[in-house]
Coordinates of C-alpha atoms in Angstrom, one line a residue:
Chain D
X1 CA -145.3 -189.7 -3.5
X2 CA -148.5 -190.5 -2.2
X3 CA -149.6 -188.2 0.9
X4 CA -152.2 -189.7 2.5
X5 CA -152.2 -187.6 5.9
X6 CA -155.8 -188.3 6.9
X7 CA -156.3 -191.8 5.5
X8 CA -155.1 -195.4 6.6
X9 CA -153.0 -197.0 4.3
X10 CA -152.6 -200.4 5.9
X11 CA -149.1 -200.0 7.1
X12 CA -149.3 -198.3 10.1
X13 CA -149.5 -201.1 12.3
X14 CA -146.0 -202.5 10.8
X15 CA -144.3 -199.4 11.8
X16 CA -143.3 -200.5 15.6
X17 CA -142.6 -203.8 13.9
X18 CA -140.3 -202.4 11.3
X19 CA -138.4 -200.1 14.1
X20 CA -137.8 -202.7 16.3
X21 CA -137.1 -204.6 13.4
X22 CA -139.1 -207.6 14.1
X23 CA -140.4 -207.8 10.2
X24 CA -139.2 -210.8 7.9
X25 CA -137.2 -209.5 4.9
X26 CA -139.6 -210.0 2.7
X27 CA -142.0 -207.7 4.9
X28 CA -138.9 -205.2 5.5
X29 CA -138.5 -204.9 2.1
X30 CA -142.3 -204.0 1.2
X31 CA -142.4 -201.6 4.0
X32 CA -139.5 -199.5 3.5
X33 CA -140.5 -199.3 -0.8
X34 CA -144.0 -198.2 1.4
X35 CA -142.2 -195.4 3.4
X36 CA -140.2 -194.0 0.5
X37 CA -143.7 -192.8 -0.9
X38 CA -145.8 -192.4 2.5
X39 CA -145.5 -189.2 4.0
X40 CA -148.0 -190.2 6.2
X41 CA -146.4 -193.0 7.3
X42 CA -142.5 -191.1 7.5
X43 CA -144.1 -188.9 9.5
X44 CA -145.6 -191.2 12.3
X45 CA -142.3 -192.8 12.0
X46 CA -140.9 -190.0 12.6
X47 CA -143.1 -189.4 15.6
X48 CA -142.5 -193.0 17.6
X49 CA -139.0 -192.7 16.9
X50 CA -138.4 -189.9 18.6
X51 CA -140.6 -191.1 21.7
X52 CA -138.7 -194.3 21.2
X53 CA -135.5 -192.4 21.1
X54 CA -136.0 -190.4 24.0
X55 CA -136.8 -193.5 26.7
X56 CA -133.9 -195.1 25.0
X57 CA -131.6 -192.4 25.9
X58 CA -133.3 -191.8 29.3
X59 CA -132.7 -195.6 29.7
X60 CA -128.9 -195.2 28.5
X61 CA -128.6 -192.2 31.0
X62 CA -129.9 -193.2 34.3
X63 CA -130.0 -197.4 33.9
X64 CA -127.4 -198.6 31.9
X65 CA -124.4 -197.8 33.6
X66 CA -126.2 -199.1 36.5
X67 CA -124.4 -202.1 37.6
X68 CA -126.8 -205.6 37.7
X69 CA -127.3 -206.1 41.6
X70 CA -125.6 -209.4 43.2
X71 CA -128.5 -210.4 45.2
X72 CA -127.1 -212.8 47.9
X73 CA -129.7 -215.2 49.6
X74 CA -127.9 -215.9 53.3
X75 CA -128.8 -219.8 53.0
X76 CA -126.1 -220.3 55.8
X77 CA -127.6 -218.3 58.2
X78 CA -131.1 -219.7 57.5
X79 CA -129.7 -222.8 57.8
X80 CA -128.7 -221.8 61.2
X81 CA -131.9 -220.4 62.6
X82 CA -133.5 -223.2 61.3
X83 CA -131.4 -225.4 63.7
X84 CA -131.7 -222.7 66.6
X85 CA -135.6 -223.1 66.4
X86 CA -135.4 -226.9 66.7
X87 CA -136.3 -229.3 69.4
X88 CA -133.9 -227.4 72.0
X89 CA -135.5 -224.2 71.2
X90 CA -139.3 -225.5 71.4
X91 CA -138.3 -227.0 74.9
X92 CA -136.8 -223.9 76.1
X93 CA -140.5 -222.0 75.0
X94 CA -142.2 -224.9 76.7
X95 CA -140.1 -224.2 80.0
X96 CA -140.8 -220.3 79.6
X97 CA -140.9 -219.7 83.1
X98 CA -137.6 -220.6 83.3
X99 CA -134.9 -218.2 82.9
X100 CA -131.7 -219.2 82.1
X101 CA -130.3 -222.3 79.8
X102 CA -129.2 -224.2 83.3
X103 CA -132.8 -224.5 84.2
X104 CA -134.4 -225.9 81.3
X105 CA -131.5 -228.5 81.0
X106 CA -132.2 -229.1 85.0
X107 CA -135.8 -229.5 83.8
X108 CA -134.7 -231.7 80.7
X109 CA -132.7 -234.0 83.0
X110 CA -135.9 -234.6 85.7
X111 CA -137.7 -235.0 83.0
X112 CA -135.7 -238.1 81.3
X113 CA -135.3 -239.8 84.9
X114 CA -138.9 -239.6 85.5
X115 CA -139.2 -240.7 81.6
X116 CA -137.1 -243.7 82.8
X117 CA -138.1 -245.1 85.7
X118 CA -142.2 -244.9 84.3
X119 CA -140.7 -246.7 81.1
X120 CA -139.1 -249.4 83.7
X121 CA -142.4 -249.5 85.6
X122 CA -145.0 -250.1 82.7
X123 CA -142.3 -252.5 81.3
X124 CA -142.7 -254.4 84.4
X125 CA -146.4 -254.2 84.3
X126 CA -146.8 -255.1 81.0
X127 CA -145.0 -258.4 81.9
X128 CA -147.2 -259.3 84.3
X129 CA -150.3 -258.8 82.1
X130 CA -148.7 -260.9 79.3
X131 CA -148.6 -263.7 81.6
X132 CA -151.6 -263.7 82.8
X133 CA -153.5 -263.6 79.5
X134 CA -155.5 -266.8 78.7
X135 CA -156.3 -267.3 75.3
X136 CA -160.4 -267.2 75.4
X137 CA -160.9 -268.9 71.9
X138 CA -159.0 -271.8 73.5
X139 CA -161.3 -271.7 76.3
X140 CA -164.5 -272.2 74.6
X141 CA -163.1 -274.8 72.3
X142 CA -162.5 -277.1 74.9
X143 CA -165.4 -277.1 76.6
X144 CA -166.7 -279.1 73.2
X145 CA -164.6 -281.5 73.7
X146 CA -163.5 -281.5 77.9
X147 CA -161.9 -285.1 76.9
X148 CA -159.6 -283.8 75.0
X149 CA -158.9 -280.6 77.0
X150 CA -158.4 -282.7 80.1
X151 CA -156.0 -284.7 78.6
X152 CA -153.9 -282.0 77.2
X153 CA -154.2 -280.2 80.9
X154 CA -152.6 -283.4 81.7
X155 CA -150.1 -283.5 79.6
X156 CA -149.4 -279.9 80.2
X157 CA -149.5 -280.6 83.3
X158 CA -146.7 -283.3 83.4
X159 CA -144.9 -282.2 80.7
X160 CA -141.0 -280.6 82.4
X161 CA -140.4 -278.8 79.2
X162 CA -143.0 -276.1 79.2
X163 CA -141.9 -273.6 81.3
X164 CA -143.3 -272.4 84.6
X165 CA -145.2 -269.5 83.4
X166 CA -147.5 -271.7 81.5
X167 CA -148.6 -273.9 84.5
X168 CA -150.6 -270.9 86.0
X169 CA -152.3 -270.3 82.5
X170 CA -153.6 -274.3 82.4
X171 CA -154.6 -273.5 85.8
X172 CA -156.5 -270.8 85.4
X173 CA -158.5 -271.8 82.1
X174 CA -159.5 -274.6 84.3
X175 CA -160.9 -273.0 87.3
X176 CA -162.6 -270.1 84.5
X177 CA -164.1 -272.9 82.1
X178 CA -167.6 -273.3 83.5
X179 CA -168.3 -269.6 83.7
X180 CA -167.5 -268.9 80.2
X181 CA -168.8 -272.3 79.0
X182 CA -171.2 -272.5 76.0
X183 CA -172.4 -276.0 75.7
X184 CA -175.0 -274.8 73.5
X185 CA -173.0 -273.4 71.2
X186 CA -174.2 -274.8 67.6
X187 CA -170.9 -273.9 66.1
X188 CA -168.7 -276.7 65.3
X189 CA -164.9 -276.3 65.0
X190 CA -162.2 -277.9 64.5
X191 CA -159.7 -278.2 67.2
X192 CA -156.8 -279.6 66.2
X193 CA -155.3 -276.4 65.5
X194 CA -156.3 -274.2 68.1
X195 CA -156.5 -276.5 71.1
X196 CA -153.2 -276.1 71.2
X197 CA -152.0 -273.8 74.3
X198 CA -150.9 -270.6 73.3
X199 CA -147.0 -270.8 74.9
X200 CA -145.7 -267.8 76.5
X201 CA -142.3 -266.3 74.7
X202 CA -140.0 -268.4 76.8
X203 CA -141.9 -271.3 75.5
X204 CA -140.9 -270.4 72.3
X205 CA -137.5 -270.0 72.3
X206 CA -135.0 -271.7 70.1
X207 CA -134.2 -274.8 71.0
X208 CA -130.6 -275.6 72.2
X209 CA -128.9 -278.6 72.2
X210 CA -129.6 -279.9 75.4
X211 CA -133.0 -279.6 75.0
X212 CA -132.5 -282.4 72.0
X213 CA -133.6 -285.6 73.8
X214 CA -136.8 -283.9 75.5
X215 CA -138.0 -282.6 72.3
X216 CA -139.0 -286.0 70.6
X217 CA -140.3 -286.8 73.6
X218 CA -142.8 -283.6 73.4
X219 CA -143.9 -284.3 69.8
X220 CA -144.8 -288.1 70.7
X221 CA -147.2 -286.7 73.5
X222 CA -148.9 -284.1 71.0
X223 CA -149.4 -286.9 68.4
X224 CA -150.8 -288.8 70.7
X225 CA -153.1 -285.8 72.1
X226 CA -154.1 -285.4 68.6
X227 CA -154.9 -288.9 68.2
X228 CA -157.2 -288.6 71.0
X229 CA -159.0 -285.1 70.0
X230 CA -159.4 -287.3 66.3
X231 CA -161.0 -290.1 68.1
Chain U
X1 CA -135.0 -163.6 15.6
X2 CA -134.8 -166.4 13.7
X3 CA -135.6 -168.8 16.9
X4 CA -139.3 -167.3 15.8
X5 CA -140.2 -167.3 12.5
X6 CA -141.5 -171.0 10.9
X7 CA -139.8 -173.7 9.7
X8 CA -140.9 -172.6 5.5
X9 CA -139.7 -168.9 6.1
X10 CA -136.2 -170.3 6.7
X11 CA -136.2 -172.4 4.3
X12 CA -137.0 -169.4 2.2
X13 CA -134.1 -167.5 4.0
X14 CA -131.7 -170.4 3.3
X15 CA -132.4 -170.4 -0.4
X16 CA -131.6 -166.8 -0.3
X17 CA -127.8 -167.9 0.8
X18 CA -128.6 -167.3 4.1
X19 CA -126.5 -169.6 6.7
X20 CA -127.6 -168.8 10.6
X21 CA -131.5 -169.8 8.7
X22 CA -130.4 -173.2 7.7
X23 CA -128.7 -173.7 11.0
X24 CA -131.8 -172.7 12.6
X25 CA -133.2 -175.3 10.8
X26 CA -130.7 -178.2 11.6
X27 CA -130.6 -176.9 15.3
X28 CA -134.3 -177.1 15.3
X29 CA -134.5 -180.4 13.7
X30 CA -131.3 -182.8 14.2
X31 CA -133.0 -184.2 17.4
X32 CA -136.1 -185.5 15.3
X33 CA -134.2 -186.4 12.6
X34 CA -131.6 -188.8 14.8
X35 CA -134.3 -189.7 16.1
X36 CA -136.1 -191.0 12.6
X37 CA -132.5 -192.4 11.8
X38 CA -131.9 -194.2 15.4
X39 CA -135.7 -195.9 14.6
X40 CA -134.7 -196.7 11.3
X41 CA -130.7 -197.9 11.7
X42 CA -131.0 -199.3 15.7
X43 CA -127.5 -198.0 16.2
X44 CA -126.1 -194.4 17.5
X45 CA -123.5 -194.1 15.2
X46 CA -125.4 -195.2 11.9
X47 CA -127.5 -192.9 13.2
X48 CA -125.5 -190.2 13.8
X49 CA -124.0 -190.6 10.4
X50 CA -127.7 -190.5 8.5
X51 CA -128.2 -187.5 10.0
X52 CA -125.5 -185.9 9.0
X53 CA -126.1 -186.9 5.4
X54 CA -129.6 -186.1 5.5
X55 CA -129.2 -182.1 6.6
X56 CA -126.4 -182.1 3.5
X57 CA -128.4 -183.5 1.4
X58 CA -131.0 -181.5 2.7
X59 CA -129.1 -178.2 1.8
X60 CA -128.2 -179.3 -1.6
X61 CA -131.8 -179.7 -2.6
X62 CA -132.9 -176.6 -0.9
X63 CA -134.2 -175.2 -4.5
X64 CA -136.3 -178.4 -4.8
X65 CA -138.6 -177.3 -1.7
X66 CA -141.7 -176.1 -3.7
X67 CA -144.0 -176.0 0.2
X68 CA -146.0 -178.6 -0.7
X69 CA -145.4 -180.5 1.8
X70 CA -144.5 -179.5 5.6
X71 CA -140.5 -178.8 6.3
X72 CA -140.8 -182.1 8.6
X73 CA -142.3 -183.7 6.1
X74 CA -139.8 -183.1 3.7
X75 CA -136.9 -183.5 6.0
X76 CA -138.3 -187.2 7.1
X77 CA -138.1 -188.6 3.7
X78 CA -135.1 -187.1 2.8
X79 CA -133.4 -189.1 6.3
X80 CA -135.7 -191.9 5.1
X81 CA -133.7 -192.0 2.2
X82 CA -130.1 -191.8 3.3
X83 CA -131.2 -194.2 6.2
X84 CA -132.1 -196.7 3.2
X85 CA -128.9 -195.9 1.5
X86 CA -127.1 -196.6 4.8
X87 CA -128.6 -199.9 4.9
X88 CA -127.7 -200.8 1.6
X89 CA -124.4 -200.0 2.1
X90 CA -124.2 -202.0 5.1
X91 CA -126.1 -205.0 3.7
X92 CA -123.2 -204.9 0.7
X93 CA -120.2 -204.4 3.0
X94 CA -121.5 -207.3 5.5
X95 CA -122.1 -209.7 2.3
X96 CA -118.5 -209.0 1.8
X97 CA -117.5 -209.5 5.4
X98 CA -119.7 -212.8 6.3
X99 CA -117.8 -212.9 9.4
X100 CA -119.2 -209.7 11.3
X101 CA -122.6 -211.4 11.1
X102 CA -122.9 -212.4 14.2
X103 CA -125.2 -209.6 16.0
X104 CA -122.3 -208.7 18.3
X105 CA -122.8 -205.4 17.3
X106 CA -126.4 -205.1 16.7
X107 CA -126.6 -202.3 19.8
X108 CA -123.6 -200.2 20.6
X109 CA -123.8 -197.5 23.1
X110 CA -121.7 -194.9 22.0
X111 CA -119.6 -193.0 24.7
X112 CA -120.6 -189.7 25.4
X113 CA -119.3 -187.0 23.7
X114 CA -117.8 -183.9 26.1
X115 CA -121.0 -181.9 26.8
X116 CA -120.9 -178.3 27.8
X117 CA -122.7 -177.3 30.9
X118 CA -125.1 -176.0 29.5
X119 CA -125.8 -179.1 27.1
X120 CA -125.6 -180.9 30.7
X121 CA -128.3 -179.0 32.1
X122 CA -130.4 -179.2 28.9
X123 CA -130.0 -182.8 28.9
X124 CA -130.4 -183.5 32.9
X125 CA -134.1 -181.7 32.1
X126 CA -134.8 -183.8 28.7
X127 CA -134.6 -187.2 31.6
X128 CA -136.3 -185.5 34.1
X129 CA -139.2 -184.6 31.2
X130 CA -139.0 -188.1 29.8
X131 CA -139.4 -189.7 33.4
X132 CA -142.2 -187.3 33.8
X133 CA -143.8 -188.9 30.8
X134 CA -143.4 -192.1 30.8
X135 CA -145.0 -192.2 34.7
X136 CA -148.1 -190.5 33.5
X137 CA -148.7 -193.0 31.4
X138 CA -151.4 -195.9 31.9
X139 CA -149.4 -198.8 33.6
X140 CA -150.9 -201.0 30.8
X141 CA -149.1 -198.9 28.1
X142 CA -145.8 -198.2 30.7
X143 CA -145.5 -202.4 31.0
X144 CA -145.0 -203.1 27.5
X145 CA -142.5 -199.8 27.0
X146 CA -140.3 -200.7 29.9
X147 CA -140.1 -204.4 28.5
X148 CA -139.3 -203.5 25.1
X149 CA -137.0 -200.4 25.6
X150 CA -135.5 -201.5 29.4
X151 CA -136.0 -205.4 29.0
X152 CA -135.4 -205.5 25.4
X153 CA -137.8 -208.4 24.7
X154 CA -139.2 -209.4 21.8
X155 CA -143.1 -208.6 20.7
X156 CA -143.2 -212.3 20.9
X157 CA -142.5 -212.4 24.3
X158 CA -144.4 -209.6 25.6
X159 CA -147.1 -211.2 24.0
X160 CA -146.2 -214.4 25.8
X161 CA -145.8 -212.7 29.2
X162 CA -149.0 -210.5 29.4
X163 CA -151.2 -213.0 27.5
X164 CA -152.6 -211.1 25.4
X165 CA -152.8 -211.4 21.3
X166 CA -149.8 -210.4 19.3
X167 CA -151.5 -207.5 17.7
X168 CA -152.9 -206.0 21.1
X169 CA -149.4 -205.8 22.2
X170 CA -147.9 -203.8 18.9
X171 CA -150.6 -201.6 19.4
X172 CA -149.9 -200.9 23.0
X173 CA -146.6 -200.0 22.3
X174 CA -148.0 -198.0 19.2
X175 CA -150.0 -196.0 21.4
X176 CA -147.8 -195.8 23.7
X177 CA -145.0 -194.0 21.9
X178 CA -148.0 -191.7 20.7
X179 CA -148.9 -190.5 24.0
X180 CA -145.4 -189.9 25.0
X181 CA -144.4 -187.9 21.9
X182 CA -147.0 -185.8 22.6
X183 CA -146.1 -185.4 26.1
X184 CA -142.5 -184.4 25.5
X185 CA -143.8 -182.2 22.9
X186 CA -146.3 -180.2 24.9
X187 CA -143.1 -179.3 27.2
X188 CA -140.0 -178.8 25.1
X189 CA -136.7 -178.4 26.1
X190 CA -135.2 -175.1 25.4
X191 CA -131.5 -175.7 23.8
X192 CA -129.5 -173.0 25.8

């Protein structure tokens, strides 16, 4: 037996290892021929068992028959405030001053109609600044060649199948032409793809069949308009 | 009277065919001793069985005891050595019984036996000492008790958990167990 009270023999640090037994059999083995001849080491066994012992049986005592609590999350009723602070809710804060629920949807409901009838007005609005747009790249591209523009005015002019709306817009280029002229303009571009006016969405619809007979009629008079820009 | 005298004068007395002395004895140490034998076996009922074993064997070698050594001493290796035996025993039997191999009994909680008031009392104050104990420890030694003993985790996973080295951790709980034998030492529990 060796007693070695007051010197390290190596194997302490195994001994929480062995009582928990966490130690590979070959390791087990080698410590327990160890502790048969320790005295040392049987007696700090000794010593962590019994602390080990005692939270164990504190543990068994006051924990273990303690059932596992069933935590429940209440995702339903989150789910439910979640939809109570929505868009109803943030109106209702935004309408503070007002009381009671009848208000705020009185509130709600003047506040659509007006929503509405501004919608109808800028709609209308926006209409009438479409139309009266004038393409200014067009503008300044026929001032190069005033032949050509003037002969497409013409033919604009003339031509039945391009809606009213884009009479006024010939019109106007026209009378705007020698105010926003540049005759100096060293730039030279080509034409033929931009001197084209710029029709409104009614000019562009799809054609329908009666329309048929007009339209070979309409692409004779642009050949011949780009014959002319050519020459 | 014999509650007083020390553990190698009743040992004396019990050589001398003396029975309330080696009780004394047992009663003094079976706690310890179930202890050593719960550390070495991991079950309550090995443990309790070791024990028993140990104190018999202890009283048939009660000529043997020459005082070289302390009582304790003497009475840890002899548990060391049944413990030991026990294993053997149950390393043979399970070689013969492959089937019970499968861990589903590696910690059984024994019921509780019938305790006597008074063994009710003594006990209610051994958890109220323990708790005591275990919350003066330093949180860094009280975190790796509470996951081995209440979370049953693995070194490995401690180790994993707090980051810290393997080594650190067995030593923690090393320390640990130290400090809180010596705590529950400095205030025993009286056995009414």
């Amino acid at each position: 037996m060796v007693n070695s009270a007051n010197r390290e023999c190596g194997f302490e640090h195994e001994i929480v290892s062995y009582m928990y037994d966490e130690l590979g059999a070959a390791e087990r083995t080698q410590f327990e021929s160890h502790l048969v001849d320790c005295t040392s080491c049987t007696d700090k066994f000794a010593a962590v068992s019994f602390a080990r012992f005692s939270v164990f049986e504190w543990q068994k005592e006051e924990f273990a028959h303690l059932a596992t609590p069933e935590i429940v999350i209440p995702y339903e009723a989150r789910k439910v405030v979640v939809e109570k602070a929505g868009w109803f809710v943030g109106f209702a804060e935004a309408f503070a001053f007002a009381r009671s629920p009848l208000a705020v949807s009185g509130a709600f409901a003047v506040l659509i109609v007006l929503g509405f009838i501004g919608f109808n007005l800028v709609g209308t609005g926006g209409n009438e600044i479409a139309s009266n747009i004038v393409p200014p790249v067009v503008i300044e591209q026929r001032v190069e060649t005033p032949k050509a523009l003037n002969s497409l005015i013409a033919i604009v002019d003339q031509d039945p199948i391009i809606s009213e709306e884009v009479r006024p817009v010939t019109a106007a280029s026209r009378e705007v032409r020698p105010k926003l002229a540049r005759p100096t303009s060293p730039l030279r571009r080509v034409v033929e793809n931009r001197a084209v006016p710029n029709p409104t969405r009614q000019a562009r619809r799809a054609p329908v069949l009666s329309d048929l007979g007009d339209d070979d009629e309409d692409s004779l008079r642009l050949s011949a308009m780009f014959d002319e820009i050519g020459g | 009277m014999l509650i007083n005298l020390p553990d190698e004068q009743l040992v004396e007395l019990a050589k001398g065919q003396d029975p309330d002395a080696f009780g004394e004895i047992v009663r003094r140490w079976e706690r310890k001793i179930f202890a050593l034998c719960f550390g070495m076996l991991g079950r309550e009922d090995d443990a309790g069985d070791a024990c028993q074993e140990a104190f018999i064997a202890a009283y048939k070698n009660l000529a043997n005891f020459r005082g070289e050594a302390k009582v304790s001493s003497w009475l840890h290796r002899i548990a060391v050595n049944q413990c030991l035996t026990i294993k053997r025993r149950q390393k043979t039997r399970a070689e013969d019984f492959l089937d019970d191999e499968d861990g589903s009994q590696d910690k059984v909680f024994v019921a509780a036996a019938h305790l006597s008031p008074a063994r009710k009392t003594e006990q209610a104050e051994r958890m109220h000492l323990v708790r005591s104990a275990v919350g003066a420890l330093p949180g860094e030694l009280r975190e790796v008790i509470v996951m081995k003993e209440f979370e049953d985790m693995t070194f490995q996973e401690i180790s994993e958990t707090l980051e810290l080295p393997l080594s650190t951790v067995k030593s923690r709980l090393y320390t640990a167990l130290k400090q809180l034998k010596m705590k529950l030492e400095r205030t025993p529990v009286e056995v009414v």
